[in-house]
Tab-separated table of C-alpha atoms in Angstrom:
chain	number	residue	atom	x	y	z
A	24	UNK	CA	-9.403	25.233	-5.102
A	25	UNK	CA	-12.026	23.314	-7.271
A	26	UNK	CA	-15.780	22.662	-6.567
A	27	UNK	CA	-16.832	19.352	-6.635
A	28	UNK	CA	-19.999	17.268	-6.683
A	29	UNK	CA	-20.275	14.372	-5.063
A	30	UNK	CA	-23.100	11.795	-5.402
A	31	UNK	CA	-24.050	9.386	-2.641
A	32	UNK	CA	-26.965	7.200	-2.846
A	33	UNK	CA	-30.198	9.365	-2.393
A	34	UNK	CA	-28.277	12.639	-1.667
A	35	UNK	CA	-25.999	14.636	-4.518
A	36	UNK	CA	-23.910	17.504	-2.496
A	37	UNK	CA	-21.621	19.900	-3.571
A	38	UNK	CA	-17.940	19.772	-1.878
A	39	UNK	CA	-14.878	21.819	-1.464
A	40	UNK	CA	-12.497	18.814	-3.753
A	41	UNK	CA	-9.157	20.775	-1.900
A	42	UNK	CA	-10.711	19.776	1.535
A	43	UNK	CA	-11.773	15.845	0.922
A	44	UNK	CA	-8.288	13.842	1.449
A	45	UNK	CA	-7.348	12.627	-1.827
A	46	UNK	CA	-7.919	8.959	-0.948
A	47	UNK	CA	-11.616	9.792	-1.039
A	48	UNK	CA	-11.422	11.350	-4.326
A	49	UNK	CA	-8.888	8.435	-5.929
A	50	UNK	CA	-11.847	6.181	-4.371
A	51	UNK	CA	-14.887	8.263	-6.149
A	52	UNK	CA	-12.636	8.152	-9.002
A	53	UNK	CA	-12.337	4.265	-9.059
A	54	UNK	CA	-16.405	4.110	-8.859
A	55	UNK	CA	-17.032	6.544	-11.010
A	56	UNK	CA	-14.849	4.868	-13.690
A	57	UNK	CA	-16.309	1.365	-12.895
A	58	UNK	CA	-20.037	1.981	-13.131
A	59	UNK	CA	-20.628	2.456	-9.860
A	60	UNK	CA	-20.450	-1.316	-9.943
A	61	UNK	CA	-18.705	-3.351	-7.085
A	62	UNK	CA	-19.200	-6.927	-7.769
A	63	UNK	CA	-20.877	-8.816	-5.443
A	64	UNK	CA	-19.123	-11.873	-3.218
A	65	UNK	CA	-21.774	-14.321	-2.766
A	66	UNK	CA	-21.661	-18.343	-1.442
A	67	UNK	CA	-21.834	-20.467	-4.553
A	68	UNK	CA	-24.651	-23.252	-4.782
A	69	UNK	CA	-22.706	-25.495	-3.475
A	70	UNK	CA	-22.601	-23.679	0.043
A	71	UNK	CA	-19.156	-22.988	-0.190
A	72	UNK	CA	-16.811	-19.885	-0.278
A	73	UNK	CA	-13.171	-20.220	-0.891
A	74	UNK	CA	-10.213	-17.904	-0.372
A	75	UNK	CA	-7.388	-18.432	-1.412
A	76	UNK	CA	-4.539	-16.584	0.524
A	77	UNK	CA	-0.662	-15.203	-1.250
A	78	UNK	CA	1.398	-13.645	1.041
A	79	UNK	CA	5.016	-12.373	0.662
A	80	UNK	CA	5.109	-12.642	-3.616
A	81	UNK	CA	8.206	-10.012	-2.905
A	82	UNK	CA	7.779	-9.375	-6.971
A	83	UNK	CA	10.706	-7.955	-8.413
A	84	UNK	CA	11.396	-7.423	-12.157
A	85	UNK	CA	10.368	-10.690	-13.929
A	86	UNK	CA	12.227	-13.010	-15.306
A	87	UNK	CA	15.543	-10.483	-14.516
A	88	UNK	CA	15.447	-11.157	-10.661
A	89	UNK	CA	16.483	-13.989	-9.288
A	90	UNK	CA	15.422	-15.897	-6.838
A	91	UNK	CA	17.043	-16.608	-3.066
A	92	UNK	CA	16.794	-19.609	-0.839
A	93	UNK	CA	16.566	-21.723	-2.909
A	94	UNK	CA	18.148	-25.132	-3.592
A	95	UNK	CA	21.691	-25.076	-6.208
A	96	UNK	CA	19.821	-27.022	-8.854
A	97	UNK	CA	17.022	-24.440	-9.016
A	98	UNK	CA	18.996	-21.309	-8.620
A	99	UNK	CA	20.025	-20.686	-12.803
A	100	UNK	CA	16.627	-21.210	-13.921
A	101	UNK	CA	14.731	-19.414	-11.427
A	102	UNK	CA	13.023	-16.398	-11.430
A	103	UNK	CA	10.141	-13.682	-10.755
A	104	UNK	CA	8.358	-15.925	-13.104
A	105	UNK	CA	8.146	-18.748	-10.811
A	106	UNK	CA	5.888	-17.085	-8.295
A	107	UNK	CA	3.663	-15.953	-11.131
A	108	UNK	CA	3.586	-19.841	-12.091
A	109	UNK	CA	3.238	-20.806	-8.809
A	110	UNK	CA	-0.199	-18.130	-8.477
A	111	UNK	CA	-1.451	-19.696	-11.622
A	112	UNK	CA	-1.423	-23.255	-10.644
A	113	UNK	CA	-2.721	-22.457	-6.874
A	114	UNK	CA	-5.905	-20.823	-8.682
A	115	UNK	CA	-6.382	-23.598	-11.447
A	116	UNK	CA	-5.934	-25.771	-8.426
A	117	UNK	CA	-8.388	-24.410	-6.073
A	118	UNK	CA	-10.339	-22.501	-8.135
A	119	UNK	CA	-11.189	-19.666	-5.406
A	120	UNK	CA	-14.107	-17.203	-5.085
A	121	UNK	CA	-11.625	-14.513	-4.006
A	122	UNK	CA	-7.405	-14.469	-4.255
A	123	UNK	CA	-6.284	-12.597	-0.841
A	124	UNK	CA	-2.455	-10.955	-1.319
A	125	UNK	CA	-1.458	-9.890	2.359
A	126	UNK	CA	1.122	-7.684	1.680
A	127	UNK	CA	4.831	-7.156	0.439
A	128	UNK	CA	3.192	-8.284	-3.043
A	129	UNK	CA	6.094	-6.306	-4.508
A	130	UNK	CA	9.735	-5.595	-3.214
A	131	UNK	CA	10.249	-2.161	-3.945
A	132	UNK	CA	14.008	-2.076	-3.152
A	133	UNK	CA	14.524	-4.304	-6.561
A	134	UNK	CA	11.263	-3.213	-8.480
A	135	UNK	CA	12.560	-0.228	-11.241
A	136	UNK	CA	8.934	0.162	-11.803
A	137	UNK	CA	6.565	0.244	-9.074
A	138	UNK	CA	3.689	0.510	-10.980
A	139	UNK	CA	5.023	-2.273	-13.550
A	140	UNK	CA	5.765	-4.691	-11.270
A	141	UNK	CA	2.052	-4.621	-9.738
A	142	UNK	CA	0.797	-5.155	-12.549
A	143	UNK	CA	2.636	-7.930	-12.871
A	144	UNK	CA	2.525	-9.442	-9.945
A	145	UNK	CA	-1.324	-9.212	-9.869
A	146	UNK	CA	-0.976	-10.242	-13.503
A	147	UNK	CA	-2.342	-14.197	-12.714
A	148	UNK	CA	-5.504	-12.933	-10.749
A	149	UNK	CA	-6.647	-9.841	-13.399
A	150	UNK	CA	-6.484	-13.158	-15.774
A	151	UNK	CA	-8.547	-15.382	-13.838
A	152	UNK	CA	-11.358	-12.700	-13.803
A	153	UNK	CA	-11.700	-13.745	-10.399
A	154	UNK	CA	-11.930	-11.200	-7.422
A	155	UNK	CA	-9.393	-10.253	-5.820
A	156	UNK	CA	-8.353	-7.844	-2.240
A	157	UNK	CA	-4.790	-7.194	-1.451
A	158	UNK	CA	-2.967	-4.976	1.567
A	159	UNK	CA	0.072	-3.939	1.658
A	160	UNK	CA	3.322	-4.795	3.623
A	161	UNK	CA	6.595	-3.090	4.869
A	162	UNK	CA	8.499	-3.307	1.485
A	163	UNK	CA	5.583	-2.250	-1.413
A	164	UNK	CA	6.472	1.826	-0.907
A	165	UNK	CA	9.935	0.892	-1.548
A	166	UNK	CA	10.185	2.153	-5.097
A	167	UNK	CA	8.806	5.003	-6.857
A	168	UNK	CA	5.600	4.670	-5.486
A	169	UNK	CA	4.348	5.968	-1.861
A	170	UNK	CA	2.309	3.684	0.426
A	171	UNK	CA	-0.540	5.988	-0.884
A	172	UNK	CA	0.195	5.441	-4.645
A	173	UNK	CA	0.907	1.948	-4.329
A	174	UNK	CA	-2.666	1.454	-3.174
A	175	UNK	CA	-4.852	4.094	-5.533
A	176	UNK	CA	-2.595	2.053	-8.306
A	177	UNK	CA	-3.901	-1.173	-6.805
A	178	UNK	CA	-7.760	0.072	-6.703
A	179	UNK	CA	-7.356	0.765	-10.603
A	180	UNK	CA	-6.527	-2.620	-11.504
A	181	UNK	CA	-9.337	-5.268	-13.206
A	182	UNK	CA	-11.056	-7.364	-10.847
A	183	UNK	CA	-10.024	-6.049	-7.563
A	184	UNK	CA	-12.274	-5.117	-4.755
A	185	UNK	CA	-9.751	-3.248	-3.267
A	186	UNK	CA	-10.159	0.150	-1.564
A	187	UNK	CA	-7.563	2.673	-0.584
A	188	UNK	CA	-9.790	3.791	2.678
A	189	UNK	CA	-13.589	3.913	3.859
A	190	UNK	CA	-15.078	7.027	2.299
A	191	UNK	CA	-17.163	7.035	5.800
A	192	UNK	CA	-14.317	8.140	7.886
A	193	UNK	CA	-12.692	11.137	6.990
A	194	UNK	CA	-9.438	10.490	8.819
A	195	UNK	CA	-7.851	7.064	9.035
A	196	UNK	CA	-4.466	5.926	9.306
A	197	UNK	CA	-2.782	4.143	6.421
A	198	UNK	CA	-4.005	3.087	2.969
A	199	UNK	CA	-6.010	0.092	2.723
A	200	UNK	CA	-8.548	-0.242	5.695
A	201	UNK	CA	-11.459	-1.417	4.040
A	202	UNK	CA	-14.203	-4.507	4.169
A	203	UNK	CA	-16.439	-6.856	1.815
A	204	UNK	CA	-19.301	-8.787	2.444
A	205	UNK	CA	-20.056	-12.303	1.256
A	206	UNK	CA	-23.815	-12.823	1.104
A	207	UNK	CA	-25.663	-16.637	1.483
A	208	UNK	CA	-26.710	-18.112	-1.664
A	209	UNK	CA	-28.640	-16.842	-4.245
A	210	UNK	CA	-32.173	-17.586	-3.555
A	211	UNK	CA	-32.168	-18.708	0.010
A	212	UNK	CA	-32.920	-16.960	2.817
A	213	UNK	CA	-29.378	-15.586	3.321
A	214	UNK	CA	-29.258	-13.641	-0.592
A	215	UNK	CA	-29.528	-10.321	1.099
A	216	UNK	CA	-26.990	-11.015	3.989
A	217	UNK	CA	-23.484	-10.938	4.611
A	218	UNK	CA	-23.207	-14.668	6.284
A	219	UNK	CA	-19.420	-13.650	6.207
A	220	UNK	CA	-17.631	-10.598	6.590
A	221	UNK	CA	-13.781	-9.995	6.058
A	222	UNK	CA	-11.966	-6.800	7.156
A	223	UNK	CA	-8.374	-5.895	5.145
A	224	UNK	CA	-6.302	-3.221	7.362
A	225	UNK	CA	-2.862	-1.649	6.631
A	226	UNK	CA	-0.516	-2.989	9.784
A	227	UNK	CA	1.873	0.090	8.585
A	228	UNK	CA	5.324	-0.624	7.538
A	229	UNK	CA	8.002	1.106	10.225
A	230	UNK	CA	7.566	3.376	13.048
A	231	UNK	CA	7.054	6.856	13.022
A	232	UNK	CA	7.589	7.778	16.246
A	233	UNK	CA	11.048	9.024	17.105
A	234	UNK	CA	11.440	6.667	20.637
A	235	UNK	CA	9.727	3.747	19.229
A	236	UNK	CA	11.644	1.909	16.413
A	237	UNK	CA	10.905	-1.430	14.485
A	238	UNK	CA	7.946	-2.226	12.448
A	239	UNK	CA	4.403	-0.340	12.352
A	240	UNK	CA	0.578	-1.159	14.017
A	241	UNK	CA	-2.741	-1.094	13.286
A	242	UNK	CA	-3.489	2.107	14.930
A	243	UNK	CA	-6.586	3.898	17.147
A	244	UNK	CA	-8.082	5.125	13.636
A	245	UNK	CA	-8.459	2.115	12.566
A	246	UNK	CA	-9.465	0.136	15.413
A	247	UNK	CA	-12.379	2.529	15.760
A	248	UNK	CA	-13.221	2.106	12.125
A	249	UNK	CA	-12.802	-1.530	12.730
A	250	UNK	CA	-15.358	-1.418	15.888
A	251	UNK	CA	-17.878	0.715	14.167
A	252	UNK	CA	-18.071	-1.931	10.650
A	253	UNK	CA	-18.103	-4.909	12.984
A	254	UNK	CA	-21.164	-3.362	15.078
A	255	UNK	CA	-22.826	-2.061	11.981
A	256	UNK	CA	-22.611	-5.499	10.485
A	257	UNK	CA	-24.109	-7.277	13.333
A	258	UNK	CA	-26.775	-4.809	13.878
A	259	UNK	CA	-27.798	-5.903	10.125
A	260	UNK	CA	-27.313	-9.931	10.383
A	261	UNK	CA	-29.396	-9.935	14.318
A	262	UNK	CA	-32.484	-7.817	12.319
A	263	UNK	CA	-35.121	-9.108	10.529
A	264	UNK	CA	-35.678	-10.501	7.724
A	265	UNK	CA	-33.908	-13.768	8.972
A	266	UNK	CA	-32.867	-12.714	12.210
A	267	UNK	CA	-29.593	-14.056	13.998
A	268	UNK	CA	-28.721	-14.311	17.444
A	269	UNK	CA	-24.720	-14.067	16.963
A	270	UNK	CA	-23.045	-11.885	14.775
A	271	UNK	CA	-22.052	-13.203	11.447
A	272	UNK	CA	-17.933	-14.679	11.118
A	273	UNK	CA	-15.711	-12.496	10.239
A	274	UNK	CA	-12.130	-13.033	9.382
A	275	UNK	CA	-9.273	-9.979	9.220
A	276	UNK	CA	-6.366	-9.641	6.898
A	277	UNK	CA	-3.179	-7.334	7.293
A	278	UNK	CA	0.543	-8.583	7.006
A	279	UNK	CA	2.638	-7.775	10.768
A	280	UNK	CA	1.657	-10.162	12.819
A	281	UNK	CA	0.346	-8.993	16.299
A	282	UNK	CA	2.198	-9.425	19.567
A	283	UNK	CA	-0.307	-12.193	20.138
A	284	UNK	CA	0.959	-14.565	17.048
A	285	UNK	CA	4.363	-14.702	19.780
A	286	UNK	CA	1.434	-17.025	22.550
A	287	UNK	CA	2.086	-20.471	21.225
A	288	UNK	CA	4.878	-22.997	20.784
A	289	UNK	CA	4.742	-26.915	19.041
A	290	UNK	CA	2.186	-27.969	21.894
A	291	UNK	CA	-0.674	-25.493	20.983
A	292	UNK	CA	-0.555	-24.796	16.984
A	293	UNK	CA	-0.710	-26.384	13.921
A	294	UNK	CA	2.074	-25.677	11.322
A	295	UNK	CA	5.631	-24.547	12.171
A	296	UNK	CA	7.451	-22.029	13.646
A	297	UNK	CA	11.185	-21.460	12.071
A	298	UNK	CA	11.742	-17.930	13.129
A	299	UNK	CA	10.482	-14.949	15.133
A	300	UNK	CA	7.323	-12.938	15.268
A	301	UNK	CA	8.615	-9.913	14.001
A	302	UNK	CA	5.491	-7.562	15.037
A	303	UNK	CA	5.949	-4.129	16.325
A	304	UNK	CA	7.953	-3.261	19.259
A	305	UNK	CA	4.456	-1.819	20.777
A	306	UNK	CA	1.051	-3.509	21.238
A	307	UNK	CA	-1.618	-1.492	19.757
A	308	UNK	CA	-4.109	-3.440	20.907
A	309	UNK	CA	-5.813	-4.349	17.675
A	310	UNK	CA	-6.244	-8.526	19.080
A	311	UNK	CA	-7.891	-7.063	22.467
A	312	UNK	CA	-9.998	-4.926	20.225
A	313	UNK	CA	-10.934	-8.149	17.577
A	314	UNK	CA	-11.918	-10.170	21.021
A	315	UNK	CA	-14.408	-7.931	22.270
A	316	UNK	CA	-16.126	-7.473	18.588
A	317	UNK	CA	-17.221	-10.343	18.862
A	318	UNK	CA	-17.550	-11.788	15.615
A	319	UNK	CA	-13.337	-12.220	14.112
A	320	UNK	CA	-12.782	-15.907	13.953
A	321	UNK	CA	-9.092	-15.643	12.442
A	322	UNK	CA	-6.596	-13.149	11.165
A	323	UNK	CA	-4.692	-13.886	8.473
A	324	UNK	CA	-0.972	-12.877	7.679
A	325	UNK	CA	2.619	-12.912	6.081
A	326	UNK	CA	5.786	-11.069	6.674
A	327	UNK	CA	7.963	-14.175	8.893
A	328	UNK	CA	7.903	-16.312	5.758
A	329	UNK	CA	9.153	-19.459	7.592
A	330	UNK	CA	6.275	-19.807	9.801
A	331	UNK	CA	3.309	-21.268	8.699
A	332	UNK	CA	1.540	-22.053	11.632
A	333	UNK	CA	-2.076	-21.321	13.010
A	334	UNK	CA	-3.162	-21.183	16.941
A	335	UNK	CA	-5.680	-20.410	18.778
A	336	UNK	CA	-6.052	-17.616	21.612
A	337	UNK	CA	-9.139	-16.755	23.134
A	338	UNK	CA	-11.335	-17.565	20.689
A	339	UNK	CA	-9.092	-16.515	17.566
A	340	UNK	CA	-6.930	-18.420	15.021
A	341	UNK	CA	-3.874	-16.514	14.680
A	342	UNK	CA	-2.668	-17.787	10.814
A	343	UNK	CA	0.682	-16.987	9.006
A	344	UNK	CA	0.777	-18.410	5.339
A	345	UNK	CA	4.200	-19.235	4.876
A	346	UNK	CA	6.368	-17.147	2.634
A	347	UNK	CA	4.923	-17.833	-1.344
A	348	UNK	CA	7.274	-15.636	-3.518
A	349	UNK	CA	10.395	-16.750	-4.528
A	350	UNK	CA	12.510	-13.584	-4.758
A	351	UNK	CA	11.640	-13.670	-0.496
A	352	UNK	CA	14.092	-15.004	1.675
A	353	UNK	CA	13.217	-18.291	2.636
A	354	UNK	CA	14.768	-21.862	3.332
A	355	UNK	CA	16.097	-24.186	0.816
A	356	UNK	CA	14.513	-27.498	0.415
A	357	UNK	CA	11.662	-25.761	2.215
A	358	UNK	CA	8.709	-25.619	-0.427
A	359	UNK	CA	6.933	-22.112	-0.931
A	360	UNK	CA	3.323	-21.999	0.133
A	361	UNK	CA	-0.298	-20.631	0.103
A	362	UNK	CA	-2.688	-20.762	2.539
A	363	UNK	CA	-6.549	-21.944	1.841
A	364	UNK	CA	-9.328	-20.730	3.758
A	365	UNK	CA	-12.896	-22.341	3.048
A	366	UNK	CA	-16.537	-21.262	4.538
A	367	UNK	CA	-18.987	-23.582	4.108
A	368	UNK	CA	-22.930	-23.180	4.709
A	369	UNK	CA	-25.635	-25.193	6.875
A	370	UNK	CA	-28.466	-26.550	5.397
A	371	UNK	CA	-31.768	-25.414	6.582
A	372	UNK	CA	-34.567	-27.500	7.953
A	373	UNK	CA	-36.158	-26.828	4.241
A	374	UNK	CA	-33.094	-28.137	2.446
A	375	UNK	CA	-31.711	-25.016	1.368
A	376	UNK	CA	-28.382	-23.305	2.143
A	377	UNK	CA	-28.468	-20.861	5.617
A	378	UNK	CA	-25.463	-19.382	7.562
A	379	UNK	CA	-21.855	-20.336	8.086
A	380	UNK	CA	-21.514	-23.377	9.320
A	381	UNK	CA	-17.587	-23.761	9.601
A	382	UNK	CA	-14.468	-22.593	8.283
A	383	UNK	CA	-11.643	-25.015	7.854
A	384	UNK	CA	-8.172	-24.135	6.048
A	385	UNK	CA	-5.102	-25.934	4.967
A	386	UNK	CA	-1.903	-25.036	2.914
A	387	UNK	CA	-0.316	-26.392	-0.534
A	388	UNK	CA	3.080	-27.251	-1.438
A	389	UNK	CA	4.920	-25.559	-4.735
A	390	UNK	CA	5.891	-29.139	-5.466
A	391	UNK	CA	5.274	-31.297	-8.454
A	392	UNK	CA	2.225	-32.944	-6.325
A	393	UNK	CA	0.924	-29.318	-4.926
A	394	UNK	CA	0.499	-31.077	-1.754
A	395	UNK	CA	-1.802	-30.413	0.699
A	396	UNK	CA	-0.824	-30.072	4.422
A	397	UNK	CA	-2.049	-29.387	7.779
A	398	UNK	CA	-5.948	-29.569	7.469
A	399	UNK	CA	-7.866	-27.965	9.801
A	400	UNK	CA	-11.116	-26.689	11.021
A	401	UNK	CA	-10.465	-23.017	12.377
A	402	UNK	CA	-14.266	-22.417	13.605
A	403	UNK	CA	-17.339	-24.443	14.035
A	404	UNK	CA	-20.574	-22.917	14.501
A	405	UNK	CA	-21.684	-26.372	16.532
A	406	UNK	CA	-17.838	-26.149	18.836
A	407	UNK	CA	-18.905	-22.435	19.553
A	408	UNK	CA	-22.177	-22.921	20.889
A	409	UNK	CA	-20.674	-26.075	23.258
A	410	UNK	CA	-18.223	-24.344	24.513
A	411	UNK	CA	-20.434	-21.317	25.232
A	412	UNK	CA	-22.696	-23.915	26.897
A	413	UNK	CA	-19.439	-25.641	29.139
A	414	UNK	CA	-20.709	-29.172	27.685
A	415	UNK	CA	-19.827	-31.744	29.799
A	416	UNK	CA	-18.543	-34.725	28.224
A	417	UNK	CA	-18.352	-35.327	24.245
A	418	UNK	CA	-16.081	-33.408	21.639
C-alpha cells in the first residue's frame, strides 16, 4: 500500500493510492503528464462549432486486413488504409473543431496489437492537431487490451480530451463517462460559458447478468452521474453573469443505440433504415432519464452500420452515422459515411456572438464527390420556444 498526494484546485490531500480505483489515478496521471492543461473547446469567430462524427472505423491491422462489403472491383486493393484515407479527407473537408469516434474504433478480434492499432486508427486526428473524444463499442476489448486499458491507452494519446471516468464519482460503471464544455466566443458575453455541452458515456459491450443476454446499457451509475453534470451545468448557464432562462444544448454520445432509436419508420425520420436496432435486450432507461434533464437535444451513435437515419421523439433526435470503416460489415455499392453535426451562435442586439442558436447536421459520401446528403436542422432555439408557446398558425 502506497501513500499518495493528490492535488485538487485550492486543496492538496494526502490519500491511501491502494483505495482510489485505478481509473482515478490513470486520470491524475494523464493531467499530471499534460500540464494540468485541458484545452479549451470554444465557438470560433465565426459563431460556429463543428463536430465531426466516425463511428464503426472497425480498425484492424493496416494495410494487411482487408476489407468486406465491398464491391468486386474494390476488394484487391482495399484495405485498413482506406478508412484512414477516408478520416483524412472528411477532416480536410470539413475542417472540424472536434473529431467524435463513437465506438468499435478498433476490431479487436483481428487487431494483433491493441494498443497499435489505436494508435493507428486515431493516427489521422493526432495529425490534424485537432481535438478529439472517442467511446468505446462492443468489439474494442477484443484483443489484448481490457475495456479499462483500451480507454487509459486512449486518454494518453495527443490531442484527445478523452477521460477514462469523472474523478468526482468514485464508483461508476464502465470506462469512458465523461463531458466537455464548449464556451461562446472569445470576447463576447458567452467567453466564460459553456453555450454547449456534450456528454460521452460507455453503452457497455454484452451483458453481465446471467438471465439477461445480448448487448450492454448505460447503467444507474451513470445515469446519476449524467443527472448530476446536466443540473450542475444549468445551475451555471441560468446564473449571473449573463443569465439564461433554459439550460444550455447539450448533445450525448455512446455507440448501442437505445430501445428508443426502434420508434420510427420512413414516415417520421430522415436517412435510412436497412437493418435492426440492435440495443440491449433491457431498457435502462437512459432516453427517459435524457428527457427529463432537460437540456439533450440529440444522441449520437454507431454499431447498426446500415442505418443512417435521425428522428425525433419527444423532443430528441435519435442519430446513427452510418457504418464509416471499411473492415465493418456493410453493403456493397452502399458508400461508407460520417456524420456532421454543426452549432451555430445568435447574434446579440450589440452585434456580437451570444448562445446557440441551432444545430443542423448532415452526412458525406466516401465517393469521389464526398457528397453531402440529408441536411437537416436537429434543434432550433426559435422552433423550441413556439412549440413551448403552442403557436397557432406559421412554421
Amino acid at each position: 500500500m502506497t501513500m499518495k498526494e493528490v492535488k485538487i484546485p485550492f486543496l492538496t490531500v494526502v490519500v491511501v493510492a491502494a483505495l482510489l480505483p485505478i481509473w482515478v489515478l490513470a486520470a491524475a496521471k494523464q493531467q499530471h503528464q499534460k500540464g494540468g492543461e485541458t484545452k479549451k473547446l470554444r465557438f470560433g469567430s465565426d459563431g460556429q462549432f463543428k463536430i465531426l462524427q466516425v463511428a464503426d472505423m472497425h480498425y484492424g491491422n493496416g494495410k494487411t486486413t482487408t476489407c468486406l462489403d465491398v464491391l468486386p472491383s474494390q476488394f484487391p486493393t482495399c484495405s485498413d488504409l482506406n478508412t484512414t484515407a477516408f478520416v483524412h479527407r472528411m477532416i480536410q473537408a470539413e475542417k472540424p473543431n472536434l473529431i467524435v469516434f463513437t465506438g468499435d474504433n478498433i476490431f479487436g478480434f483481428d487487431a494483433a496489437d491493441a494498443a497499435k492499432s489505436l494508435n493507428e486508427a486515431y493516427a489521422p486526428a493526432i495529425s490534424s492537431n485537432i481535438p478529439w473524444a472517442a467511446v468505446l463499442g462492443n468489439h474494442d476489448q477484443e484483443s489484448d487490451l481490457s475495456r479499462e486499458g483500451v480507454m487509459k491507452h486512449i486518454v494518453g494519446l495527443q490531442n484527445t480530451l478523452a477521460q477514462v471516468n469523472p474523478l468526482d464519482q468514485d464508483v461508476i460503471d464502465g470506462f469512458g463517462n465523461y463531458n466537455l464544455e464548449v464556451s461562446g466566443v472569445e470576447g463576447s458575453g458567452f467567453e466564460n460559458k459553456s453555450v454547449l455541452n456534450l456528454y460521452f458515456l460507455d453503452s457497455g459491450d454484452y451483458s453481465t447478468v446471467p438471465s439477461i443476454g445480448g448487448y450492454g446499457w448505460i447503467k444507474p451509475s451513470q445515469q446519476y452521474w449524467f443527472e448530476r453534470t446536466s443540473a450542475k451545468l444549468r445551475k451555471a448557464y441560468t446564473s449571473k453573469p449573463q443569465a439564461q432562462k433554459a439550460p444550455a444544448p447539450g448533445l450525448t454520445f455512446f455507440h448501442i443505440p437505445l430501445p428508443e432509436f426502434g420508434s420510427f419508420d420512413s414516415s417520421n425520420f430522415t436517412g435510412v433504415r436497412q437493418e435492426g436496432i440492435s440495443s440491449a435486450s433491457v431498457n435502462s432507461g437512459f432516453f427517459t432519464t435524457m428527457v427529463a434533464a432537460g437540456d439533450v437535444k440529440a444522441a449520437f451513435i454507431g454499431h447498426d452500420h446500415l442505418n443512417d437515419f435521425c428522428g425525433e421523439l419527444s423532443g430528441i433526435n435519435l442519430c446513427y452515422a452510418g457504418g464509416f470503416g471499411y473492415h465493418a460489415y456493410g453493403k456493397a455499392g452502399w458508400d461508407r459515411r460520417s456524420r456532421v453535426v454543426v452549432a451555430s451562435l445568435e447574434k446579440s442586439e450589440k452585434g456580437g456572438w451570444g448562445a446557440v442558436k441551432s444545430i443542423k447536421t448532415w452526412k458525406r459520401l466516401d465517393d469521389q464527390h464526398l457528397t453531402a446528403i440529408d441536411g437537416q436542422v436537429l434543434w432550433s432555439k426559435s422552433s423550441a420556444g413556439t412549440r413551448r408557446k403552442k403557436t397557432v398558425g406559421g412554421t
